[in-house]
mmCIF file of N, CA and C in Angstrom:
data_model
loop_
_atom_site.group_PDB
_atom_site.id
_atom_site.type_symbol
_atom_site.label_atom_id
_atom_site.label_comp_id
_atom_site.label_asym_id
_atom_site.label_seq_id
_atom_site.Cartn_x
_atom_site.Cartn_y
_atom_site.Cartn_z
ATOM 1 N N MET A 1 10.681 -9.538 -3.730
ATOM 2 C CA MET A 1 9.402 -9.532 -3.044
ATOM 3 C C MET A 1 9.213 -8.216 -2.318
ATOM 4 N N GLN A 2 7.988 -7.785 -2.262
ATOM 5 C CA GLN A 2 7.662 -6.549 -1.541
ATOM 6 C C GLN A 2 7.223 -6.917 -0.135
ATOM 7 N N PRO A 3 7.546 -6.093 0.819
ATOM 8 C CA PRO A 3 7.146 -6.348 2.198
ATOM 9 C C PRO A 3 5.635 -6.248 2.357
ATOM 10 N N ILE A 4 5.138 -6.905 3.387
ATOM 11 C CA ILE A 4 3.713 -6.858 3.666
ATOM 12 C C ILE A 4 3.256 -5.426 3.797
ATOM 13 N N LEU A 5 2.130 -5.182 3.307
ATOM 14 C CA LEU A 5 1.454 -3.903 3.363
ATOM 15 C C LEU A 5 2.130 -2.829 2.541
ATOM 16 N N SER A 6 3.312 -3.085 2.043
ATOM 17 C CA SER A 6 3.856 -2.102 1.125
ATOM 18 C C SER A 6 2.921 -2.042 -0.060
ATOM 19 N N VAL A 7 2.436 -3.207 -0.406
ATOM 20 C CA VAL A 7 1.479 -3.267 -1.496
ATOM 21 C C VAL A 7 0.205 -2.524 -1.127
ATOM 22 N N ILE A 8 -0.260 -2.747 0.083
ATOM 23 C CA ILE A 8 -1.466 -2.054 0.536
ATOM 24 C C ILE A 8 -1.246 -0.555 0.531
ATOM 25 N N LEU A 9 -0.169 -0.148 1.151
ATOM 26 C CA LEU A 9 0.064 1.276 1.298
ATOM 27 C C LEU A 9 0.354 1.929 -0.034
ATOM 28 N N PHE A 10 1.070 1.224 -0.859
ATOM 29 C CA PHE A 10 1.295 1.739 -2.204
ATOM 30 C C PHE A 10 -0.047 1.944 -2.885
ATOM 31 N N SER A 11 -0.885 0.921 -2.751
ATOM 32 C CA SER A 11 -2.197 1.006 -3.370
ATOM 33 C C SER A 11 -2.968 2.209 -2.873
ATOM 34 N N ALA A 12 -2.854 2.458 -1.605
ATOM 35 C CA ALA A 12 -3.583 3.574 -1.024
ATOM 36 C C ALA A 12 -3.196 4.889 -1.659
ATOM 37 N N PHE A 13 -1.993 4.984 -2.116
ATOM 38 C CA PHE A 13 -1.524 6.249 -2.644
ATOM 39 C C PHE A 13 -1.343 6.238 -4.153
ATOM 40 N N PHE A 14 -1.380 5.093 -4.761
ATOM 41 C CA PHE A 14 -1.288 5.022 -6.213
ATOM 42 C C PHE A 14 -2.613 4.591 -6.828
ATOM 43 N N TRP A 15 -3.576 4.291 -6.009
ATOM 44 C CA TRP A 15 -4.916 3.898 -6.459
ATOM 45 C C TRP A 15 -4.852 2.806 -7.518
ATOM 46 N N ILE A 16 -4.361 1.687 -7.121
ATOM 47 C CA ILE A 16 -4.227 0.577 -8.061
ATOM 48 C C ILE A 16 -5.592 0.209 -8.630
ATOM 49 N N SER A 17 -5.616 0.024 -9.921
ATOM 50 C CA SER A 17 -6.780 -0.549 -10.587
ATOM 51 C C SER A 17 -6.271 -1.426 -11.719
ATOM 52 N N SER A 18 -7.030 -2.417 -12.055
ATOM 53 C CA SER A 18 -6.580 -3.363 -13.059
ATOM 54 C C SER A 18 -6.621 -2.763 -14.453
ATOM 55 N N ALA A 19 -5.600 -3.074 -15.222
ATOM 56 C CA ALA A 19 -5.581 -2.694 -16.633
ATOM 57 C C ALA A 19 -6.496 -3.633 -17.389
ATOM 58 N N ASP A 20 -6.827 -3.268 -18.610
ATOM 59 C CA ASP A 20 -7.755 -4.073 -19.396
ATOM 60 C C ASP A 20 -7.306 -5.516 -19.544
ATOM 61 N N ASP A 21 -6.002 -5.727 -19.720
ATOM 62 C CA ASP A 21 -5.549 -7.099 -19.941
ATOM 63 C C ASP A 21 -5.200 -7.814 -18.635
ATOM 64 N N ASP A 22 -5.345 -7.176 -17.509
ATOM 65 C CA ASP A 22 -5.082 -7.746 -16.191
ATOM 66 C C ASP A 22 -3.645 -8.211 -16.008
ATOM 67 N N LYS A 23 -2.740 -7.829 -16.925
ATOM 68 C CA LYS A 23 -1.337 -8.189 -16.767
ATOM 69 C C LYS A 23 -0.662 -7.273 -15.759
ATOM 70 N N TYR A 24 -1.020 -6.001 -15.782
ATOM 71 C CA TYR A 24 -0.457 -5.015 -14.868
ATOM 72 C C TYR A 24 -1.575 -4.138 -14.321
ATOM 73 N N TYR A 25 -1.297 -3.532 -13.170
ATOM 74 C CA TYR A 25 -2.200 -2.509 -12.671
ATOM 75 C C TYR A 25 -1.982 -1.264 -13.527
ATOM 76 N N THR A 26 -2.973 -0.426 -13.567
ATOM 77 C CA THR A 26 -2.858 0.784 -14.362
ATOM 78 C C THR A 26 -1.706 1.652 -13.865
ATOM 79 N N ASN A 27 -1.055 2.341 -14.790
ATOM 80 C CA ASN A 27 0.030 3.240 -14.395
ATOM 81 C C ASN A 27 -0.420 4.695 -14.482
ATOM 82 N N ILE A 28 -1.704 4.909 -14.591
ATOM 83 C CA ILE A 28 -2.255 6.249 -14.761
ATOM 84 C C ILE A 28 -1.905 7.181 -13.590
ATOM 85 N N TYR A 29 -1.693 6.614 -12.415
ATOM 86 C CA TYR A 29 -1.407 7.436 -11.236
ATOM 87 C C TYR A 29 0.068 7.411 -10.829
ATOM 88 N N ASP A 30 0.930 6.925 -11.686
ATOM 89 C CA ASP A 30 2.351 6.797 -11.335
ATOM 90 C C ASP A 30 3.042 8.129 -11.058
ATOM 91 N N ASN A 31 2.512 9.215 -11.542
ATOM 92 C CA ASN A 31 3.159 10.509 -11.325
ATOM 93 C C ASN A 31 2.551 11.300 -10.169
ATOM 94 N N ILE A 32 1.775 10.655 -9.352
ATOM 95 C CA ILE A 32 1.176 11.306 -8.195
ATOM 96 C C ILE A 32 2.281 11.720 -7.221
ATOM 97 N N ASP A 33 2.086 12.810 -6.534
ATOM 98 C CA ASP A 33 3.053 13.318 -5.572
ATOM 99 C C ASP A 33 2.802 12.662 -4.214
ATOM 100 N N LEU A 34 3.553 11.613 -3.934
ATOM 101 C CA LEU A 34 3.374 10.889 -2.673
ATOM 102 C C LEU A 34 3.661 11.767 -1.459
ATOM 103 N N ASP A 35 4.660 12.625 -1.582
ATOM 104 C CA ASP A 35 4.985 13.501 -0.452
ATOM 105 C C ASP A 35 3.810 14.394 -0.082
ATOM 106 N N GLU A 36 3.083 14.845 -1.072
ATOM 107 C CA GLU A 36 1.915 15.687 -0.793
ATOM 108 C C GLU A 36 0.884 14.914 0.016
ATOM 109 N N ILE A 37 0.651 13.688 -0.344
ATOM 110 C CA ILE A 37 -0.327 12.876 0.377
ATOM 111 C C ILE A 37 0.167 12.535 1.778
ATOM 112 N N LEU A 38 1.419 12.113 1.868
ATOM 113 C CA LEU A 38 1.956 11.710 3.164
ATOM 114 C C LEU A 38 2.060 12.876 4.141
ATOM 115 N N ASN A 39 2.229 14.061 3.618
ATOM 116 C CA ASN A 39 2.387 15.236 4.473
ATOM 117 C C ASN A 39 1.112 16.059 4.630
ATOM 118 N N ASN A 40 0.013 15.568 4.092
ATOM 119 C CA ASN A 40 -1.268 16.247 4.211
ATOM 120 C C ASN A 40 -2.201 15.327 5.004
ATOM 121 N N GLN A 41 -2.404 15.635 6.262
ATOM 122 C CA GLN A 41 -3.169 14.756 7.142
ATOM 123 C C GLN A 41 -4.565 14.449 6.593
ATOM 124 N N ARG A 42 -5.208 15.425 5.994
ATOM 125 C CA ARG A 42 -6.552 15.204 5.460
ATOM 126 C C ARG A 42 -6.531 14.169 4.332
ATOM 127 N N LEU A 43 -5.632 14.326 3.377
ATOM 128 C CA LEU A 43 -5.542 13.374 2.271
ATOM 129 C C LEU A 43 -5.160 11.986 2.778
ATOM 130 N N TYR A 44 -4.156 11.954 3.598
ATOM 131 C CA TYR A 44 -3.693 10.687 4.160
ATOM 132 C C TYR A 44 -4.832 9.967 4.882
ATOM 133 N N LYS A 45 -5.523 10.689 5.748
ATOM 134 C CA LYS A 45 -6.607 10.102 6.541
ATOM 135 C C LYS A 45 -7.739 9.577 5.657
ATOM 136 N N ASN A 46 -8.071 10.294 4.596
ATOM 137 C CA ASN A 46 -9.136 9.832 3.710
ATOM 138 C C ASN A 46 -8.829 8.452 3.127
ATOM 139 N N TYR A 47 -7.602 8.252 2.697
ATOM 140 C CA TYR A 47 -7.254 6.954 2.120
ATOM 141 C C TYR A 47 -7.140 5.869 3.174
ATOM 142 N N ILE A 48 -6.540 6.174 4.299
ATOM 143 C CA ILE A 48 -6.444 5.180 5.375
ATOM 144 C C ILE A 48 -7.846 4.797 5.852
ATOM 145 N N ASP A 49 -8.711 5.779 6.036
ATOM 146 C CA ASP A 49 -10.081 5.483 6.480
ATOM 147 C C ASP A 49 -10.807 4.600 5.468
ATOM 148 N N CYS A 50 -10.604 4.851 4.215
ATOM 149 C CA CYS A 50 -11.243 4.036 3.180
ATOM 150 C C CYS A 50 -10.794 2.582 3.281
ATOM 151 N N ILE A 51 -9.484 2.361 3.258
ATOM 152 C CA ILE A 51 -8.996 0.981 3.213
ATOM 153 C C ILE A 51 -9.110 0.250 4.544
ATOM 154 N N THR A 52 -9.407 0.979 5.613
ATOM 155 C CA THR A 52 -9.611 0.328 6.912
ATOM 156 C C THR A 52 -11.085 0.285 7.307
ATOM 157 N N ASN A 53 -11.948 0.572 6.370
ATOM 158 C CA ASN A 53 -13.392 0.489 6.575
ATOM 159 C C ASN A 53 -13.923 1.466 7.618
ATOM 160 N N LYS A 54 -13.218 2.570 7.809
ATOM 161 C CA LYS A 54 -13.642 3.571 8.783
ATOM 162 C C LYS A 54 -14.350 4.757 8.139
ATOM 163 N N GLY A 55 -14.270 4.850 6.828
ATOM 164 C CA GLY A 55 -14.854 6.001 6.160
ATOM 165 C C GLY A 55 -15.278 5.662 4.746
ATOM 166 N N LYS A 56 -15.880 6.639 4.116
ATOM 167 C CA LYS A 56 -16.327 6.476 2.738
ATOM 168 C C LYS A 56 -15.130 6.399 1.814
ATOM 169 N N CYS A 57 -15.356 5.728 0.693
ATOM 170 C CA CYS A 57 -14.319 5.598 -0.320
ATOM 171 C C CYS A 57 -14.724 6.363 -1.567
ATOM 172 N N SER A 58 -13.768 7.050 -2.114
ATOM 173 C CA SER A 58 -13.967 7.655 -3.422
ATOM 174 C C SER A 58 -13.955 6.509 -4.445
ATOM 175 N N PRO A 59 -14.342 6.780 -5.693
ATOM 176 C CA PRO A 59 -14.300 5.708 -6.692
ATOM 177 C C PRO A 59 -12.917 5.068 -6.812
ATOM 178 N N ASP A 60 -11.865 5.879 -6.794
ATOM 179 C CA ASP A 60 -10.532 5.300 -6.883
ATOM 180 C C ASP A 60 -10.181 4.545 -5.599
ATOM 181 N N GLY A 61 -10.669 5.002 -4.468
ATOM 182 C CA GLY A 61 -10.464 4.288 -3.215
ATOM 183 C C GLY A 61 -11.118 2.920 -3.227
ATOM 184 N N LYS A 62 -12.317 2.834 -3.791
ATOM 185 C CA LYS A 62 -13.010 1.547 -3.914
ATOM 186 C C LYS A 62 -12.212 0.581 -4.772
ATOM 187 N N GLU A 63 -11.654 1.087 -5.865
ATOM 188 C CA GLU A 63 -10.849 0.256 -6.756
ATOM 189 C C GLU A 63 -9.600 -0.245 -6.041
ATOM 190 N N LEU A 64 -8.975 0.647 -5.309
ATOM 191 C CA LEU A 64 -7.792 0.293 -4.533
ATOM 192 C C LEU A 64 -8.116 -0.813 -3.542
ATOM 193 N N LYS A 65 -9.167 -0.625 -2.798
ATOM 194 C CA LYS A 65 -9.567 -1.574 -1.762
ATOM 195 C C LYS A 65 -9.867 -2.947 -2.366
ATOM 196 N N LYS A 66 -10.454 -2.936 -3.531
ATOM 197 C CA LYS A 66 -10.777 -4.176 -4.230
ATOM 198 C C LYS A 66 -9.513 -4.946 -4.625
ATOM 199 N N ASN A 67 -8.445 -4.224 -4.984
ATOM 200 C CA ASN A 67 -7.239 -4.861 -5.501
ATOM 201 C C ASN A 67 -6.191 -5.209 -4.452
ATOM 202 N N ILE A 68 -6.366 -4.766 -3.243
ATOM 203 C CA ILE A 68 -5.367 -5.041 -2.210
ATOM 204 C C ILE A 68 -5.115 -6.537 -2.022
ATOM 205 N N PRO A 69 -6.130 -7.364 -1.879
ATOM 206 C CA PRO A 69 -5.849 -8.795 -1.669
ATOM 207 C C PRO A 69 -5.046 -9.422 -2.814
ATOM 208 N N ASP A 70 -5.367 -9.059 -4.051
ATOM 209 C CA ASP A 70 -4.621 -9.595 -5.188
ATOM 210 C C ASP A 70 -3.166 -9.143 -5.148
ATOM 211 N N ALA A 71 -2.947 -7.866 -4.875
ATOM 212 C CA ALA A 71 -1.585 -7.339 -4.840
ATOM 213 C C ALA A 71 -0.765 -8.011 -3.739
ATOM 214 N N LEU A 72 -1.363 -8.258 -2.597
ATOM 215 C CA LEU A 72 -0.653 -8.944 -1.518
ATOM 216 C C LEU A 72 -0.325 -10.383 -1.896
ATOM 217 N N SER A 73 -1.271 -11.056 -2.493
ATOM 218 C CA SER A 73 -1.075 -12.477 -2.773
ATOM 219 C C SER A 73 -0.076 -12.736 -3.890
ATOM 220 N N ASN A 74 0.133 -11.760 -4.775
ATOM 221 C CA ASN A 74 1.051 -12.017 -5.892
ATOM 222 C C ASN A 74 2.322 -11.175 -5.833
ATOM 223 N N ASN A 75 2.690 -10.711 -4.641
ATOM 224 C CA ASN A 75 3.926 -9.940 -4.446
ATOM 225 C C ASN A 75 4.001 -8.721 -5.347
ATOM 226 N N CYS A 76 2.887 -8.135 -5.615
ATOM 227 C CA CYS A 76 2.839 -6.935 -6.450
ATOM 228 C C CYS A 76 3.413 -7.205 -7.840
ATOM 229 N N SER A 77 3.232 -8.404 -8.338
ATOM 230 C CA SER A 77 3.790 -8.765 -9.643
ATOM 231 C C SER A 77 3.143 -7.984 -10.780
ATOM 232 N N LYS A 78 1.991 -7.388 -10.531
ATOM 233 C CA LYS A 78 1.332 -6.571 -11.549
ATOM 234 C C LYS A 78 1.692 -5.095 -11.416
ATOM 235 N N CYS A 79 2.622 -4.778 -10.515
ATOM 236 C CA CYS A 79 3.038 -3.394 -10.286
ATOM 237 C C CYS A 79 4.194 -3.017 -11.211
ATOM 238 N N THR A 80 4.234 -1.757 -11.605
ATOM 239 C CA THR A 80 5.378 -1.237 -12.344
ATOM 240 C C THR A 80 6.517 -1.000 -11.342
ATOM 241 N N GLN A 81 7.724 -0.813 -11.844
ATOM 242 C CA GLN A 81 8.848 -0.543 -10.947
ATOM 243 C C GLN A 81 8.629 0.759 -10.180
ATOM 244 N N LYS A 82 8.083 1.743 -10.839
ATOM 245 C CA LYS A 82 7.814 3.019 -10.165
ATOM 246 C C LYS A 82 6.830 2.816 -9.011
ATOM 247 N N GLN A 83 5.846 1.966 -9.210
ATOM 248 C CA GLN A 83 4.874 1.679 -8.168
ATOM 249 C C GLN A 83 5.538 0.940 -7.005
ATOM 250 N N LYS A 84 6.426 0.023 -7.303
ATOM 251 C CA LYS A 84 7.142 -0.697 -6.250
ATOM 252 C C LYS A 84 8.016 0.263 -5.439
ATOM 253 N N ASP A 85 8.689 1.175 -6.117
ATOM 254 C CA ASP A 85 9.516 2.156 -5.419
ATOM 255 C C ASP A 85 8.661 3.054 -4.522
ATOM 256 N N GLY A 86 7.508 3.464 -5.031
ATOM 257 C CA GLY A 86 6.589 4.284 -4.236
ATOM 258 C C GLY A 86 6.060 3.514 -3.038
ATOM 259 N N THR A 87 5.852 2.239 -3.227
ATOM 260 C CA THR A 87 5.391 1.384 -2.149
ATOM 261 C C THR A 87 6.374 1.400 -0.992
ATOM 262 N N ASP A 88 7.646 1.278 -1.314
ATOM 263 C CA ASP A 88 8.656 1.294 -0.261
ATOM 264 C C ASP A 88 8.641 2.610 0.506
ATOM 265 N N LYS A 89 8.502 3.709 -0.199
ATOM 266 C CA LYS A 89 8.471 5.030 0.435
ATOM 267 C C LYS A 89 7.291 5.148 1.402
ATOM 268 N N VAL A 90 6.132 4.724 0.943
ATOM 269 C CA VAL A 90 4.921 4.826 1.760
ATOM 270 C C VAL A 90 5.000 3.883 2.950
ATOM 271 N N LEU A 91 5.474 2.683 2.732
ATOM 272 C CA LEU A 91 5.572 1.715 3.820
ATOM 273 C C LEU A 91 6.487 2.227 4.923
ATOM 274 N N LYS A 92 7.641 2.707 4.540
ATOM 275 C CA LYS A 92 8.579 3.230 5.535
ATOM 276 C C LYS A 92 7.940 4.372 6.339
ATOM 277 N N PHE A 93 7.202 5.240 5.661
ATOM 278 C CA PHE A 93 6.519 6.345 6.339
ATOM 279 C C PHE A 93 5.512 5.822 7.354
ATOM 280 N N ILE A 94 4.677 4.886 6.940
ATOM 281 C CA ILE A 94 3.628 4.375 7.836
ATOM 282 C C ILE A 94 4.245 3.683 9.048
ATOM 283 N N ILE A 95 5.229 2.840 8.817
ATOM 284 C CA ILE A 95 5.849 2.112 9.923
ATOM 285 C C ILE A 95 6.487 3.072 10.919
ATOM 286 N N GLU A 96 7.207 4.068 10.398
ATOM 287 C CA GLU A 96 7.942 4.969 11.275
ATOM 288 C C GLU A 96 7.088 6.084 11.868
ATOM 289 N N GLU A 97 6.132 6.595 11.104
ATOM 290 C CA GLU A 97 5.382 7.781 11.534
ATOM 291 C C GLU A 97 3.957 7.492 12.007
ATOM 292 N N LYS A 98 3.384 6.394 11.580
ATOM 293 C CA LYS A 98 1.980 6.095 11.895
ATOM 294 C C LYS A 98 1.823 4.640 12.366
ATOM 295 N N PRO A 99 2.488 4.257 13.447
ATOM 296 C CA PRO A 99 2.451 2.852 13.874
ATOM 297 C C PRO A 99 1.053 2.334 14.208
ATOM 298 N N ASP A 100 0.169 3.183 14.669
ATOM 299 C CA ASP A 100 -1.198 2.719 14.944
ATOM 300 C C ASP A 100 -1.924 2.353 13.659
ATOM 301 N N ASP A 101 -1.700 3.115 12.604
ATOM 302 C CA ASP A 101 -2.290 2.778 11.305
ATOM 303 C C ASP A 101 -1.708 1.468 10.790
ATOM 304 N N TRP A 102 -0.416 1.294 10.989
ATOM 305 C CA TRP A 102 0.250 0.058 10.558
ATOM 306 C C TRP A 102 -0.392 -1.151 11.239
ATOM 307 N N LYS A 103 -0.604 -1.064 12.545
ATOM 308 C CA LYS A 103 -1.219 -2.167 13.295
ATOM 309 C C LYS A 103 -2.632 -2.450 12.801
ATOM 310 N N LEU A 104 -3.373 -1.396 12.533
ATOM 311 C CA LEU A 104 -4.740 -1.572 12.040
ATOM 312 C C LEU A 104 -4.738 -2.245 10.667
ATOM 313 N N LEU A 105 -3.864 -1.810 9.780
ATOM 314 C CA LEU A 105 -3.770 -2.424 8.451
ATOM 315 C C LEU A 105 -3.398 -3.905 8.556
ATOM 316 N N GLU A 106 -2.477 -4.211 9.427
ATOM 317 C CA GLU A 106 -2.105 -5.617 9.636
ATOM 318 C C GLU A 106 -3.292 -6.433 10.123
ATOM 319 N N SER A 107 -4.050 -5.883 11.048
ATOM 320 C CA SER A 107 -5.182 -6.633 11.598
ATOM 321 C C SER A 107 -6.252 -6.902 10.544
ATOM 322 N N ILE A 108 -6.365 -6.024 9.589
ATOM 323 C CA ILE A 108 -7.376 -6.194 8.544
ATOM 324 C C ILE A 108 -6.875 -7.086 7.402
ATOM 325 N N TYR A 109 -5.679 -6.809 6.917
ATOM 326 C CA TYR A 109 -5.192 -7.469 5.709
ATOM 327 C C TYR A 109 -4.247 -8.633 5.956
ATOM 328 N N ASP A 110 -3.819 -8.840 7.195
ATOM 329 C CA ASP A 110 -2.943 -9.964 7.509
ATOM 330 C C ASP A 110 -3.189 -10.453 8.939
ATOM 331 N N PRO A 111 -4.427 -10.806 9.261
ATOM 332 C CA PRO A 111 -4.742 -11.161 10.645
ATOM 333 C C PRO A 111 -3.998 -12.403 11.155
ATOM 334 N N GLN A 112 -3.612 -13.296 10.263
ATOM 335 C CA GLN A 112 -2.893 -14.499 10.666
ATOM 336 C C GLN A 112 -1.378 -14.321 10.626
ATOM 337 N N GLY A 113 -0.919 -13.181 10.098
ATOM 338 C CA GLY A 113 0.515 -12.918 10.028
ATOM 339 C C GLY A 113 1.236 -13.629 8.896
ATOM 340 N N ALA A 114 0.498 -14.195 7.960
ATOM 341 C CA ALA A 114 1.119 -14.951 6.864
ATOM 342 C C ALA A 114 1.970 -14.062 5.965
ATOM 343 N N TYR A 115 1.453 -12.902 5.580
ATOM 344 C CA TYR A 115 2.218 -12.015 4.705
ATOM 345 C C TYR A 115 3.401 -11.409 5.448
ATOM 346 N N LYS A 116 3.208 -11.099 6.712
ATOM 347 C CA LYS A 116 4.292 -10.542 7.521
ATOM 348 C C LYS A 116 5.460 -11.521 7.556
ATOM 349 N N LYS A 117 5.153 -12.767 7.798
ATOM 350 C CA LYS A 117 6.186 -13.806 7.844
ATOM 351 C C LYS A 117 6.856 -13.948 6.481
ATOM 352 N N LYS A 118 6.043 -13.934 5.455
ATOM 353 C CA LYS A 118 6.537 -14.123 4.090
ATOM 354 C C LYS A 118 7.483 -13.000 3.666
ATOM 355 N N TYR A 119 7.206 -11.758 4.059
ATOM 356 C CA TYR A 119 7.949 -10.604 3.577
ATOM 357 C C TYR A 119 8.944 -10.016 4.579
ATOM 358 N N LYS A 120 9.065 -10.624 5.757
ATOM 359 C CA LYS A 120 9.887 -10.040 6.819
ATOM 360 C C LYS A 120 11.346 -9.838 6.407
ATOM 361 N N GLU A 121 11.964 -10.834 5.860
ATOM 362 C CA GLU A 121 13.375 -10.724 5.471
ATOM 363 C C GLU A 121 13.579 -9.644 4.419
ATOM 364 N N GLN A 122 12.712 -9.600 3.448
ATOM 365 C CA GLN A 122 12.808 -8.587 2.397
ATOM 366 C C GLN A 122 12.632 -7.180 2.964
ATOM 367 N N ALA A 123 11.724 -7.021 3.891
ATOM 368 C CA ALA A 123 11.491 -5.710 4.497
ATOM 369 C C ALA A 123 12.750 -5.222 5.206
ATOM 370 N N GLU A 124 13.383 -6.104 5.927
ATOM 371 C CA GLU A 124 14.591 -5.719 6.651
ATOM 372 C C GLU A 124 15.712 -5.315 5.698
ATOM 373 N N LYS A 125 15.801 -5.975 4.553
ATOM 374 C CA LYS A 125 16.796 -5.596 3.542
ATOM 375 C C LYS A 125 16.509 -4.205 2.987
ATOM 376 N N ARG A 126 15.244 -3.808 2.984
ATOM 377 C CA ARG A 126 14.849 -2.513 2.455
ATOM 378 C C ARG A 126 14.880 -1.412 3.509
ATOM 379 N N GLY A 127 15.231 -1.768 4.742
ATOM 380 C CA GLY A 127 15.448 -0.732 5.748
ATOM 381 C C GLY A 127 14.307 -0.501 6.723
ATOM 382 N N TYR A 128 13.327 -1.380 6.796
ATOM 383 C CA TYR A 128 12.303 -1.216 7.815
ATOM 384 C C TYR A 128 12.022 -2.564 8.451
ATOM 385 N N LYS A 129 11.710 -2.499 9.700
ATOM 386 C CA LYS A 129 11.541 -3.707 10.499
ATOM 387 C C LYS A 129 10.056 -3.984 10.741
ATOM 388 N N LEU A 130 9.663 -5.184 10.418
ATOM 389 C CA LEU A 130 8.293 -5.622 10.690
ATOM 390 C C LEU A 130 8.294 -6.256 12.068
ATOM 391 N N ALA A 131 7.763 -5.559 13.026
ATOM 392 C CA ALA A 131 7.760 -6.042 14.429
ATOM 393 C C ALA A 131 6.879 -7.233 14.606
#
């Protein structure tokens, strides 16, 4: 299982969109340089603003935002392994470096704490603590 919001954050940086057969999300963005996005405040902010309803969304941002609820509800079962690995990287970054963004994402995508509770043990095994 993937930790809460790892799916969200992964989506933010991998721009999840559904494949034609809806079995998997597209892998077209699997080779994106996550470090470039995470270390570029402008790029990072554009995606966070999109998925938190604070700013405009690019077409890929709209697709990402549309797929976040599905990805959360199905434990990223439509994600490739590379996408899951990227999710962990992004999640750890957000939790450790951008705690205010983390809180905002939780308030939007997990207001009742259901996903947090569901993924807490798995998150701790992966090296980050869901407070």
